Tab-separated table of C-alpha atoms in Angstrom:
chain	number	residue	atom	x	y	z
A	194	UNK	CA	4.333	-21.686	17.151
A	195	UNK	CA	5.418	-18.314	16.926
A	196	UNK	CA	3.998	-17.278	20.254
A	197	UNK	CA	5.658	-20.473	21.593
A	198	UNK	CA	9.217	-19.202	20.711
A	199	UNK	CA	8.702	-15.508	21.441
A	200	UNK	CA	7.308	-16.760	25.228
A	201	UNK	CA	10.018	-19.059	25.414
A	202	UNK	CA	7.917	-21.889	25.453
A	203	UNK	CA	10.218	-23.837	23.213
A	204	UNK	CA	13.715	-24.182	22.128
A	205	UNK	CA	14.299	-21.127	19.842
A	206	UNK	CA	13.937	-22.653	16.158
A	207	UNK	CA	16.168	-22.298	13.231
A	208	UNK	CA	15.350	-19.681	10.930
A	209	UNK	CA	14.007	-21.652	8.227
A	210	UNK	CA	11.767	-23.043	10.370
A	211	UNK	CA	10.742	-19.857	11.781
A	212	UNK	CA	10.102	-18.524	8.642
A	213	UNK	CA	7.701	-21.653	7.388
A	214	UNK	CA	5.909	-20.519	10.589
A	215	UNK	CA	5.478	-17.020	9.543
A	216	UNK	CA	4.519	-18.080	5.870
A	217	UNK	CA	1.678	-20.319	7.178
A	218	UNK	CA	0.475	-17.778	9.885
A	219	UNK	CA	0.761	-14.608	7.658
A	220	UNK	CA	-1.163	-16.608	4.706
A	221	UNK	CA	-3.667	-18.764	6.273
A	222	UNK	CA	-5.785	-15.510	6.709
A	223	UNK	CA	-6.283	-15.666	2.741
A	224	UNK	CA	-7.942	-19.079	3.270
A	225	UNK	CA	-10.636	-17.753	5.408
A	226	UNK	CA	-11.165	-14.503	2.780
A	227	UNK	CA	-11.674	-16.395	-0.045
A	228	UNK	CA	-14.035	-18.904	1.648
A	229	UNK	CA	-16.243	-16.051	2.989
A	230	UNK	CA	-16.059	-13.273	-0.138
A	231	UNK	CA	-16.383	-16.365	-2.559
A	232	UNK	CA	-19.566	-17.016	-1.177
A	233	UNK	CA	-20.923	-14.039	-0.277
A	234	UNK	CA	-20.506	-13.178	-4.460
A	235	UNK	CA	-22.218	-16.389	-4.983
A	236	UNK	CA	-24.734	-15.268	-2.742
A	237	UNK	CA	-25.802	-11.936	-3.245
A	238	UNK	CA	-24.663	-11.423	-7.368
A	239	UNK	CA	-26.693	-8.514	-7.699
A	240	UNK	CA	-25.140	-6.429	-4.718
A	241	UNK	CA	-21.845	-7.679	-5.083
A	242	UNK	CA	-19.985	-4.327	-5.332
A	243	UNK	CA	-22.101	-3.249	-2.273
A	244	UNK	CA	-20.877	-6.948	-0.492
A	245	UNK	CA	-17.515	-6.498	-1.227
A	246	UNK	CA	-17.095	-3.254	-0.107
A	247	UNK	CA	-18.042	-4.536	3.205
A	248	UNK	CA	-16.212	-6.988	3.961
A	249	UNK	CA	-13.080	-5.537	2.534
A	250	UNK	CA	-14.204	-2.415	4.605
A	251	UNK	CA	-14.728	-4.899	7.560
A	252	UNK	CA	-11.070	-6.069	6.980
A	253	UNK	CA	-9.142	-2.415	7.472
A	254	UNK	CA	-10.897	-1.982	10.348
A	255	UNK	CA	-9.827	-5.897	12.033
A	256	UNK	CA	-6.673	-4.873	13.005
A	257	UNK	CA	-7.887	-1.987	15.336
A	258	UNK	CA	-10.922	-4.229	16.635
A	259	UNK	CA	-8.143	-7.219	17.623
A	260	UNK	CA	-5.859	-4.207	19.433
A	261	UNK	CA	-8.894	-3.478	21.581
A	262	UNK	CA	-9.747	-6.712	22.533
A	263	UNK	CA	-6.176	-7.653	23.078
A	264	UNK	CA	-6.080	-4.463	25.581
A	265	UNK	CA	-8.907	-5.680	27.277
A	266	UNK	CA	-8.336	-8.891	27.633
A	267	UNK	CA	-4.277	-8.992	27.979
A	268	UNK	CA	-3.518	-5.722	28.932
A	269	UNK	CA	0.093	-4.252	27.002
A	270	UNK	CA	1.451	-7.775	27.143
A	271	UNK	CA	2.915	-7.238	23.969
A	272	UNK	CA	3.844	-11.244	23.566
A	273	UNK	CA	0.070	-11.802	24.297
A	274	UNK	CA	-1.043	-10.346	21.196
A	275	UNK	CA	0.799	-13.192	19.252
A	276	UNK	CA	-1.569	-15.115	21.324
A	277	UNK	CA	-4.628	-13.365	20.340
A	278	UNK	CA	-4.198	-13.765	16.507
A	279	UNK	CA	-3.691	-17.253	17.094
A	280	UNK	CA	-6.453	-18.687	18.514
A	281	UNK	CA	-9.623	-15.916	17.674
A	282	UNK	CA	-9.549	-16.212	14.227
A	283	UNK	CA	-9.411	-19.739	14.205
A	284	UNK	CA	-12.272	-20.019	16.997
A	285	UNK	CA	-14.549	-17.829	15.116
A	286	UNK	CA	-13.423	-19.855	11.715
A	287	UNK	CA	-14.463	-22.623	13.309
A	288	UNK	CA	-17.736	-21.549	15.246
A	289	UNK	CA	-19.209	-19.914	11.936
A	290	UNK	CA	-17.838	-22.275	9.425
A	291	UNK	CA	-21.014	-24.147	8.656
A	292	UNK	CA	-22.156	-20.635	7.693
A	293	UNK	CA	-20.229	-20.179	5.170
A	294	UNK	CA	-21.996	-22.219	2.136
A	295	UNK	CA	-23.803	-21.354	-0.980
A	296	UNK	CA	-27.440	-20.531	-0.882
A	297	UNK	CA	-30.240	-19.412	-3.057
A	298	UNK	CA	-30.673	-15.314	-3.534
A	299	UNK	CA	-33.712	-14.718	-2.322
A	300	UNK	CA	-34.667	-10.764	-2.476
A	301	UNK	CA	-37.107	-9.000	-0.437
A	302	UNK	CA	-38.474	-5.244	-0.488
A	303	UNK	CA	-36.228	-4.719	2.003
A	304	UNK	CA	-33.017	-5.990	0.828
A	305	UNK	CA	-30.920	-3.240	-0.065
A	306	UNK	CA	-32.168	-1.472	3.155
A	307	UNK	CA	-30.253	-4.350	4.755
A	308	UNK	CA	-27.029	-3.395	3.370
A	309	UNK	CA	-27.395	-0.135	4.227
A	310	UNK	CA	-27.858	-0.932	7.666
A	311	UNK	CA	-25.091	-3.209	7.624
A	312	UNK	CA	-23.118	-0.254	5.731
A	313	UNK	CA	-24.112	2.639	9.089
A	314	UNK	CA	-22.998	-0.178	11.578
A	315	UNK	CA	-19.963	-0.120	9.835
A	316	UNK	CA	-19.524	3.598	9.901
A	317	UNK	CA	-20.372	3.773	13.417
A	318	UNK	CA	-17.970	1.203	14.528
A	319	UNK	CA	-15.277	2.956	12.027
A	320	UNK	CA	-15.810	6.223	13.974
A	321	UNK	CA	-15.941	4.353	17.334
A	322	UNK	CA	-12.582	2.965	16.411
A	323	UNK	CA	-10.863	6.451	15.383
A	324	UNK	CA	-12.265	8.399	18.596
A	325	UNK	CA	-10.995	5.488	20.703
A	326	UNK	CA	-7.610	5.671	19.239
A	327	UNK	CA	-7.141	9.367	19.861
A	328	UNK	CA	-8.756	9.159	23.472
A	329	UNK	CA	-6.047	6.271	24.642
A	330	UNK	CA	-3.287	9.111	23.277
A	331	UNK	CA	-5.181	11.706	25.452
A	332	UNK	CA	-5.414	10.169	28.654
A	333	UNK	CA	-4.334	6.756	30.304
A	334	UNK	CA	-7.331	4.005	30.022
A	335	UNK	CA	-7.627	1.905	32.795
A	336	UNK	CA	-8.092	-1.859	32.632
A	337	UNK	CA	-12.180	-0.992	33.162
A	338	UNK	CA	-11.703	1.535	30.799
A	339	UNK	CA	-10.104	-1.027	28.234
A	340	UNK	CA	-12.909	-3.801	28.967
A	341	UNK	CA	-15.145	-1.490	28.814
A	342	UNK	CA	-14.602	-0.119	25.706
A	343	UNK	CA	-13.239	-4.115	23.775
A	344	UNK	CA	-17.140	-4.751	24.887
A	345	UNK	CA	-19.029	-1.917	23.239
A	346	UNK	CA	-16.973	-3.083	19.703
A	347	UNK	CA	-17.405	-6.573	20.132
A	348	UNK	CA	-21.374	-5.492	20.139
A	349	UNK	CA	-20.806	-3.221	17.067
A	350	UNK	CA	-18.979	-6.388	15.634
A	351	UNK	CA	-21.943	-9.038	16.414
A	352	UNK	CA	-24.718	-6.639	15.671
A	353	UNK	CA	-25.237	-7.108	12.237
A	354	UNK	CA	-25.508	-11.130	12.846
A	355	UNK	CA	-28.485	-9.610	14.815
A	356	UNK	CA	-30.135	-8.039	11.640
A	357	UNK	CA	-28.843	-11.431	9.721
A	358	UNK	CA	-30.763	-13.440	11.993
A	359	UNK	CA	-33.586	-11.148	12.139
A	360	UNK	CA	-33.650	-11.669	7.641
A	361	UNK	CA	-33.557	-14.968	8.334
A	362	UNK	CA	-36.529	-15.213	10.370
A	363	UNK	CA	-38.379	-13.176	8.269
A	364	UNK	CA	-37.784	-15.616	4.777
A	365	UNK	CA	-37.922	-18.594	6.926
A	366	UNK	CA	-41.760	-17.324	7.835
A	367	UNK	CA	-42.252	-16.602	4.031
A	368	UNK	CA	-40.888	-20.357	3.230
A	369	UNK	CA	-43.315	-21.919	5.844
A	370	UNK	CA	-46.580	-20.296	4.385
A	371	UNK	CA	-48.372	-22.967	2.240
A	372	UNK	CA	-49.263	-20.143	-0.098
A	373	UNK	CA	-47.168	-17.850	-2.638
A	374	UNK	CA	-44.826	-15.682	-1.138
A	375	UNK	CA	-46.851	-12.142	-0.749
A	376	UNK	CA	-46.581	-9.212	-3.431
A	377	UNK	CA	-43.472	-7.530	-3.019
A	378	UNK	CA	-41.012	-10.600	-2.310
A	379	UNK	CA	-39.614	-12.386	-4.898
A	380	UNK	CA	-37.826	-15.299	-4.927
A	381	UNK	CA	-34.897	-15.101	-7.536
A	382	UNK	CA	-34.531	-17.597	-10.296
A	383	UNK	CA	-31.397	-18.925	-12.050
A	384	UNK	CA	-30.731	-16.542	-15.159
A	385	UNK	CA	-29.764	-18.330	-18.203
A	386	UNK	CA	-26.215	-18.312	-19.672
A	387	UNK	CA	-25.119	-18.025	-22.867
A	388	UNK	CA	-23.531	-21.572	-23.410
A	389	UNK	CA	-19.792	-21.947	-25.173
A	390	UNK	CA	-19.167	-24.735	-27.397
A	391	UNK	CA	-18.144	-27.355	-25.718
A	392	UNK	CA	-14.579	-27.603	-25.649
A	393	UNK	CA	-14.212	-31.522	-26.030
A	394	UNK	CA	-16.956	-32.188	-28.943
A	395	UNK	CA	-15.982	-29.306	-31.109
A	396	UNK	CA	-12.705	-27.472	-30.362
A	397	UNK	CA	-9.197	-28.656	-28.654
A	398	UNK	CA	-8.652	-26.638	-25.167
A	399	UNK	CA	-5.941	-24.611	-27.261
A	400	UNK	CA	-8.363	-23.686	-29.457
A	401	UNK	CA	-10.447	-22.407	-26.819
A	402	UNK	CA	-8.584	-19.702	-26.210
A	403	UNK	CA	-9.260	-17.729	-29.329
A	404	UNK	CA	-12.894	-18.286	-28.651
A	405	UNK	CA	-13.578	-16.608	-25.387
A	406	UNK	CA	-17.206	-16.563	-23.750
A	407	UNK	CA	-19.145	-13.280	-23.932
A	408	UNK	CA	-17.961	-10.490	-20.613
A	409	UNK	CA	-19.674	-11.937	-17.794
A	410	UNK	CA	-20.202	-15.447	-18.760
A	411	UNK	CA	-18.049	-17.965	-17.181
A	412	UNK	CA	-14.426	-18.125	-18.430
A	413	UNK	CA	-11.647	-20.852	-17.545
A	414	UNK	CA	-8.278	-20.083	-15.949
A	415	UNK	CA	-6.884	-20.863	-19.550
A	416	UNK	CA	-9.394	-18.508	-21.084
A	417	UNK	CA	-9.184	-15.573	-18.792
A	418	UNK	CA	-5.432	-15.936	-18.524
A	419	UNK	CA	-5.425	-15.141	-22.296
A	420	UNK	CA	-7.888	-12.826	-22.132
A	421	UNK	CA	-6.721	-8.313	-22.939
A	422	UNK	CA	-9.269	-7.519	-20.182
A	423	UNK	CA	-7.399	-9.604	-17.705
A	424	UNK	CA	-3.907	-8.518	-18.418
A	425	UNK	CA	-5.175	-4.970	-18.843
A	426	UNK	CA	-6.600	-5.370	-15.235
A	427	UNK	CA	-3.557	-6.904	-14.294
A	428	UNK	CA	-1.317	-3.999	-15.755
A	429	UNK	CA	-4.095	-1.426	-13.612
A	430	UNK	CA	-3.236	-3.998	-10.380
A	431	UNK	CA	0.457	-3.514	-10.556
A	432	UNK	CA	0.696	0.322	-11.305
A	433	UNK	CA	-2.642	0.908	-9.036
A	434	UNK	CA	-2.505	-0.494	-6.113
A	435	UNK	CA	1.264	-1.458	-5.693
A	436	UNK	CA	2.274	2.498	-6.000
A	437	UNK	CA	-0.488	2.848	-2.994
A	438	UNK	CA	1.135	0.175	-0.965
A	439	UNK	CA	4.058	1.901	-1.387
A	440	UNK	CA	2.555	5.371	-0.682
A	441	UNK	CA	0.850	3.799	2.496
A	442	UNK	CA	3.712	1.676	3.876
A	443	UNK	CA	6.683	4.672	3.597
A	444	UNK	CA	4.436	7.545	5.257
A	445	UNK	CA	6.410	7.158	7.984
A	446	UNK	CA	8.856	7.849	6.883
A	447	UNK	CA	7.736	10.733	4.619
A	448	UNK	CA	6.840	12.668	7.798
A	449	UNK	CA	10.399	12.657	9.053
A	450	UNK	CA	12.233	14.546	6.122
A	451	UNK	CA	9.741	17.034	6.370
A	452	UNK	CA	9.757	18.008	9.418
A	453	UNK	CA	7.195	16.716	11.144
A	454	UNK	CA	6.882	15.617	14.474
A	455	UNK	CA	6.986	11.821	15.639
A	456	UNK	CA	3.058	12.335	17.052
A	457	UNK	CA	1.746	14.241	14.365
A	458	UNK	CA	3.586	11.227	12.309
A	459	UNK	CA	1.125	8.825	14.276
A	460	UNK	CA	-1.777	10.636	13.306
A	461	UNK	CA	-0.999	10.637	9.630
A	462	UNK	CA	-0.959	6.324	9.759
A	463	UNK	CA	-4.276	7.064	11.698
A	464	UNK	CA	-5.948	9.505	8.908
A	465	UNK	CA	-4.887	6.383	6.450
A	466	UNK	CA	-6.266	3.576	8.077
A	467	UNK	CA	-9.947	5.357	8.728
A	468	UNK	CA	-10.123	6.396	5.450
A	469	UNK	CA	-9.071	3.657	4.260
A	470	UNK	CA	-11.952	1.943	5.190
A	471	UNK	CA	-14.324	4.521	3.804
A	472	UNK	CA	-12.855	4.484	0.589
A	473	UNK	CA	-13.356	0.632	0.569
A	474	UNK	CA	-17.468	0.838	1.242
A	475	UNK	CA	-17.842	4.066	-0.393
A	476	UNK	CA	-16.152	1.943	-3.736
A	477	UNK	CA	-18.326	-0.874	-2.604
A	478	UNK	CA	-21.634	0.946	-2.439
A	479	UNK	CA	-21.510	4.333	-4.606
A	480	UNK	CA	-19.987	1.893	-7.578
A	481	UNK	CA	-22.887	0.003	-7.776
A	482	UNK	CA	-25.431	2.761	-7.297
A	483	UNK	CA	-23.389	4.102	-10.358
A	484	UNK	CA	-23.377	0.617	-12.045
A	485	UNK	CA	-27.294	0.269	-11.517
A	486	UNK	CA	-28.738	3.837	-12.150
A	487	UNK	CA	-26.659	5.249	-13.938
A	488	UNK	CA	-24.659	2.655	-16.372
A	489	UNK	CA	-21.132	3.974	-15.487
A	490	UNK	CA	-18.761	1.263	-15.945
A	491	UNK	CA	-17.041	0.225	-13.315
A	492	UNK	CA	-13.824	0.290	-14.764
A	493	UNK	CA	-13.978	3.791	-15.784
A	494	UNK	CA	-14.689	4.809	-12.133
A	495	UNK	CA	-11.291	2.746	-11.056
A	496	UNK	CA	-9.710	5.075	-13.893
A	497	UNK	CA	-11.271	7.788	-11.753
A	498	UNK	CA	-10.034	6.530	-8.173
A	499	UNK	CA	-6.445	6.013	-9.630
A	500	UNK	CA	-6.019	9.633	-10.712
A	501	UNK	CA	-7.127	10.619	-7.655
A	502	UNK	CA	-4.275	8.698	-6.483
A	503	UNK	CA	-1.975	10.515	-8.332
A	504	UNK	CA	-2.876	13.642	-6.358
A	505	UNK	CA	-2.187	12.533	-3.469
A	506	UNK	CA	1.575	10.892	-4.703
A	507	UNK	CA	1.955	14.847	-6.274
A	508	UNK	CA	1.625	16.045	-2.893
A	509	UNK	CA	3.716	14.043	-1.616
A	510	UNK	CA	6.501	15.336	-4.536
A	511	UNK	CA	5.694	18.840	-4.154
A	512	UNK	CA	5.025	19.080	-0.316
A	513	UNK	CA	3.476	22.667	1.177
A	514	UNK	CA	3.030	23.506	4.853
A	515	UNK	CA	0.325	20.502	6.171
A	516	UNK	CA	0.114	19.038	2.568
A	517	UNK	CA	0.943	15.540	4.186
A	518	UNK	CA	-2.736	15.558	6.035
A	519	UNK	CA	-4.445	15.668	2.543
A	520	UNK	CA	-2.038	13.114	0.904
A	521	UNK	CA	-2.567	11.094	3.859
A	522	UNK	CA	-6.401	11.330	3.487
A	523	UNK	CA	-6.379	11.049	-0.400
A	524	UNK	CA	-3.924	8.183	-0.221
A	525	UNK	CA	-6.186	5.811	2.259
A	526	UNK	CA	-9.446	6.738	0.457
A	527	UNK	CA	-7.551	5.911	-3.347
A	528	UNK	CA	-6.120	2.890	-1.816
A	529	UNK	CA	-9.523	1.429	-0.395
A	530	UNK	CA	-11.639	2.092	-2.848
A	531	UNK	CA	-9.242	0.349	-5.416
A	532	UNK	CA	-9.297	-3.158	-3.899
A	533	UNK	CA	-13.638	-3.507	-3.956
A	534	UNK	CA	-13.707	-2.421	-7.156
A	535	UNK	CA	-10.534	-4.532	-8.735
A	536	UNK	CA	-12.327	-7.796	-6.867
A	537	UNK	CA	-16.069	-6.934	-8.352
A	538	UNK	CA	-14.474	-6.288	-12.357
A	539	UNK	CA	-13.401	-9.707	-12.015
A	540	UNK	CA	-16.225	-11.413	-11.300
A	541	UNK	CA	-18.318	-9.059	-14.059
A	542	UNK	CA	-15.810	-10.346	-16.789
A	543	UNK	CA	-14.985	-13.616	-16.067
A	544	UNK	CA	-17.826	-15.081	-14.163
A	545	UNK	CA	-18.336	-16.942	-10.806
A	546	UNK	CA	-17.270	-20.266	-11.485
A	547	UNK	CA	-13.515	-19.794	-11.114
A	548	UNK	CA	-13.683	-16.544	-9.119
A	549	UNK	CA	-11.473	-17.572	-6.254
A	550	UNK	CA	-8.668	-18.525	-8.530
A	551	UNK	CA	-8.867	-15.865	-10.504
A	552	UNK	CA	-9.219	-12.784	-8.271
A	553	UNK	CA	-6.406	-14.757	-6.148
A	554	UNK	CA	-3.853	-14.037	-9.399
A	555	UNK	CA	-5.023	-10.613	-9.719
A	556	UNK	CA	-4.237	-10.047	-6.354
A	557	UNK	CA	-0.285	-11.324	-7.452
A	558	UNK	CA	-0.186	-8.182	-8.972
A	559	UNK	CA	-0.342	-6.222	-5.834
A	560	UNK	CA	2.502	-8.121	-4.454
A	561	UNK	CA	4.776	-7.258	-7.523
A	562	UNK	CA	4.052	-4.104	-7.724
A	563	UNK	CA	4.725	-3.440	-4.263
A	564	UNK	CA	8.015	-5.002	-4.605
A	565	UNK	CA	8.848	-3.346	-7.670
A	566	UNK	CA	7.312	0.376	-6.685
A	567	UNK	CA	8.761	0.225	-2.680
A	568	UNK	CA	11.910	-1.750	-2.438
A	569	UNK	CA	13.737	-1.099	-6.449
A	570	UNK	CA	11.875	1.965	-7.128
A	571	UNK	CA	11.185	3.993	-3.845
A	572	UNK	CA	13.862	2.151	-1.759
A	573	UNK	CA	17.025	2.850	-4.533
A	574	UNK	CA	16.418	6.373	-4.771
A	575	UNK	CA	15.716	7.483	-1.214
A	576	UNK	CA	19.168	5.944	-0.819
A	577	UNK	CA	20.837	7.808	-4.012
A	578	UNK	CA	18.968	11.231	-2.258
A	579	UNK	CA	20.580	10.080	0.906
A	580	UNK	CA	23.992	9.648	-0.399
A	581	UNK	CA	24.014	12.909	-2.245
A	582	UNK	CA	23.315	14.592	0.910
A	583	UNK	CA	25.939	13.480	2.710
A	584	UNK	CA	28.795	13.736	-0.231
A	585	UNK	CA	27.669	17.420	-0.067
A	586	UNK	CA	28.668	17.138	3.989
A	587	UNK	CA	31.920	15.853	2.916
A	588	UNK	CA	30.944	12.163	4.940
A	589	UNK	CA	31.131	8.555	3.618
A	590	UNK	CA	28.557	5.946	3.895
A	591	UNK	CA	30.962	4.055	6.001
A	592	UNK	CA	31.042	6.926	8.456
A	593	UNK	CA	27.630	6.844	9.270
A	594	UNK	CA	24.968	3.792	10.789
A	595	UNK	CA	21.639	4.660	8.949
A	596	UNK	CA	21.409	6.550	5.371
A	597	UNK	CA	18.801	9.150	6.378
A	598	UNK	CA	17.233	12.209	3.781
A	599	UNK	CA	15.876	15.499	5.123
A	600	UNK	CA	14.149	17.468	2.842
A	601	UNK	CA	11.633	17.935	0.592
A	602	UNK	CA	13.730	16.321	-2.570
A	603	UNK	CA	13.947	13.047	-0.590
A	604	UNK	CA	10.793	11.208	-2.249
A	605	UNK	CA	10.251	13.946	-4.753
A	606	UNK	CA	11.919	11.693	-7.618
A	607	UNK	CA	10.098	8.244	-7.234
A	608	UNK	CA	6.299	9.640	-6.105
């Protein structure tokens, strides 16, 4: 509908109805992400740091995979690319959504080798992606160049169906032998729970609350809801990741006050995105090598990632000549690797059977605190900064269009 009205398609739509459009396009995409991370935790609940981290590594990297197949296929028709992100995600929704189902773990020898070849594919495609973005600033890519180049992703993209399918084969072989499955593969059984009274029989659902499963075992909404851990997790959420949405979303405009220019501005939103995505699989994947070997707690290591957000928010307060390439690189990497590791503590304290609810509300606190941290925080005192620059140039706000701050003081206050 939105492409509709933009093409001129249709009569141009009031804007409430506009905006209904926007808040079913911009949110359906959660629909799809909860179906497919859901189940993939289901799926594979002894790798789930490690599956997490790729898809959410998977999903910084979409937007740069649909610009190159938008290039190739509609060229800089800018309206076009409304087009695009209407109809491919919902094809590919629909072509892979019998996929998308619970099934039985079944581990082989070579099982963790298969996320790690689903984890260089990643990388590969990643750097792909970032040397393809500064070549098209280089020189001019024709529309060979474009196809071209949309086609050697989309085969990064589909390869690791390839190794998928190949996995498949290989336990569908082991399935169809009349015999035991050979040394070496094992075939994973159900692990037994520690069972809660049962609410009805022996305590009222109020009463429930005060007597929580065990960490790990499967909580309700109710329960978890009530639970320290999750409000403690929540409290991490807001601070965490909505001061890095702010951090990400205003550098920018952090560039401009100090000085830089508007390319070198680019390449900062570039540095963020790339390592953005390898702070998301290195969280997914180093976490649980940590986890495993090593019995580091996964919270304690998203204690870790958020002070090393704070260095990058410092350097952003007490800027030195090129400063703004490390905060930009510390920033994206801090901000990834937050979001696989917030999504995996969930499930490890409150269990799979009300996941997608639950990791849903912890999400709400990334929202707030975005809110909160860019627009009353951020926001209100780039303005006040603003202001006092231009009382000391004897001007009014009246007298000018845009409040605008040069200087290093301009985000010194809120970062």
């Amino acid at each position: 509908m939105i492409w509709l009205v933009v093409a001129g398609k249709i009569t141009k739509p009031k804007i409430w109805q506009m905006c209904i459009y926007i808040c079913i396009g911009a949110n359906s995409q959660n629909s799809a992400n909860t179906g497919a991370l859901v189940s993939s935790v289901k799926n594979f609940p002894e790798s789930r740091g490690s599956m997490i981290g790729l898809l959410k590594g998977y999903t910084g990297l979409s937007g740069a995979i649909m610009i190159q197949i938008y290039l190739a296929v509609y060229g800089n028709d800018s309206k076009s690319l409304i087009l695009l992100i209407a109809w491919l995600p919902a094809a590919i929704s629909i072509l892979f959504v019998y996929t998308i189902r619970d099934v039985k773990p079944i581990n082989t020898p070579m099982s963790l080798n298969v996320f790690y070849h689903f984890l260089t594919i990643s990388i590969v495609l990643a750097v792909f992606l970032m040397a393809l973005n500064l070549l098209e600033k280089i020189i001019a890519f024709s529309e060979g160049g474009y196809i071209a180049s949309a086609t050697l992703v989309s085969f990064l993209v589909v390869l690791p169906l390839v190794i998928s399918i190949r996995e498949e084969l290989l336990i569908w072989n082991v399935k169809k032998q009349a015999i035991d499955p050979p040394t070496g593969i094992t075939v994973e059984r159900p692990k037994p729970k520690a069972v809660s009274p049962k609410q009805g029989d022996e305590k009222s659902s109020l009463d429930a609350i005060f007597y929580k499963p065990e960490r790990g075992d499967d909580y309700t909404v109710l329960q978890a809801l009530t639970s320290i851990d999750m409000w403690v997790l929540f409290l991490a959420t807001f601070c965490g990741l909505g001061s890095s949405l702010t951090a990400v979303d205003n550098l920018g405009q952090i560039g401009e006050p100090l000085g830089y220019p508007n390319k070198t501005v680019t390449s900062f939103v570039s540095l963020v995105s790339i390592w953005n995505f390898f702070g998301r699989v290195f969280a997914g994947f180093v976490s649980e090598i940590m986890v495993v070997k090593y019995r580091l707690p996964r919270p304690l290591m998203m204690t870790m990632v958020l002070l090393l957000a704070c260095v990058g928010y410092l350097l952003v307060a007490f800027p030195f000549p090129g400063s703004l390439y490390i905060a930009s690189i510390v920033t994206g990497f801090s901000f990834g690797a937050q979001l696989p590791m917030n999504l995996t503590i969930v499930s490890e304290l409150f269990g799979l059977k009300y996941y997608s609810v639950l990791f849903n509300l912890v999400q709400l606190a990334n929202l707030l605190g975005s809110f909160v941290f860019n627009v009353k925080s951020t926001g209100t005192l780039y303005d006040k900064a603003a202001m006092k620059d231009l009382t000391k140039k004897g001007l009014r706000r009246s007298s000018v269009k845009d409040l605008t701050c040069i200087g290093t003081h301009c985000y010194r206050l809120p970062f």
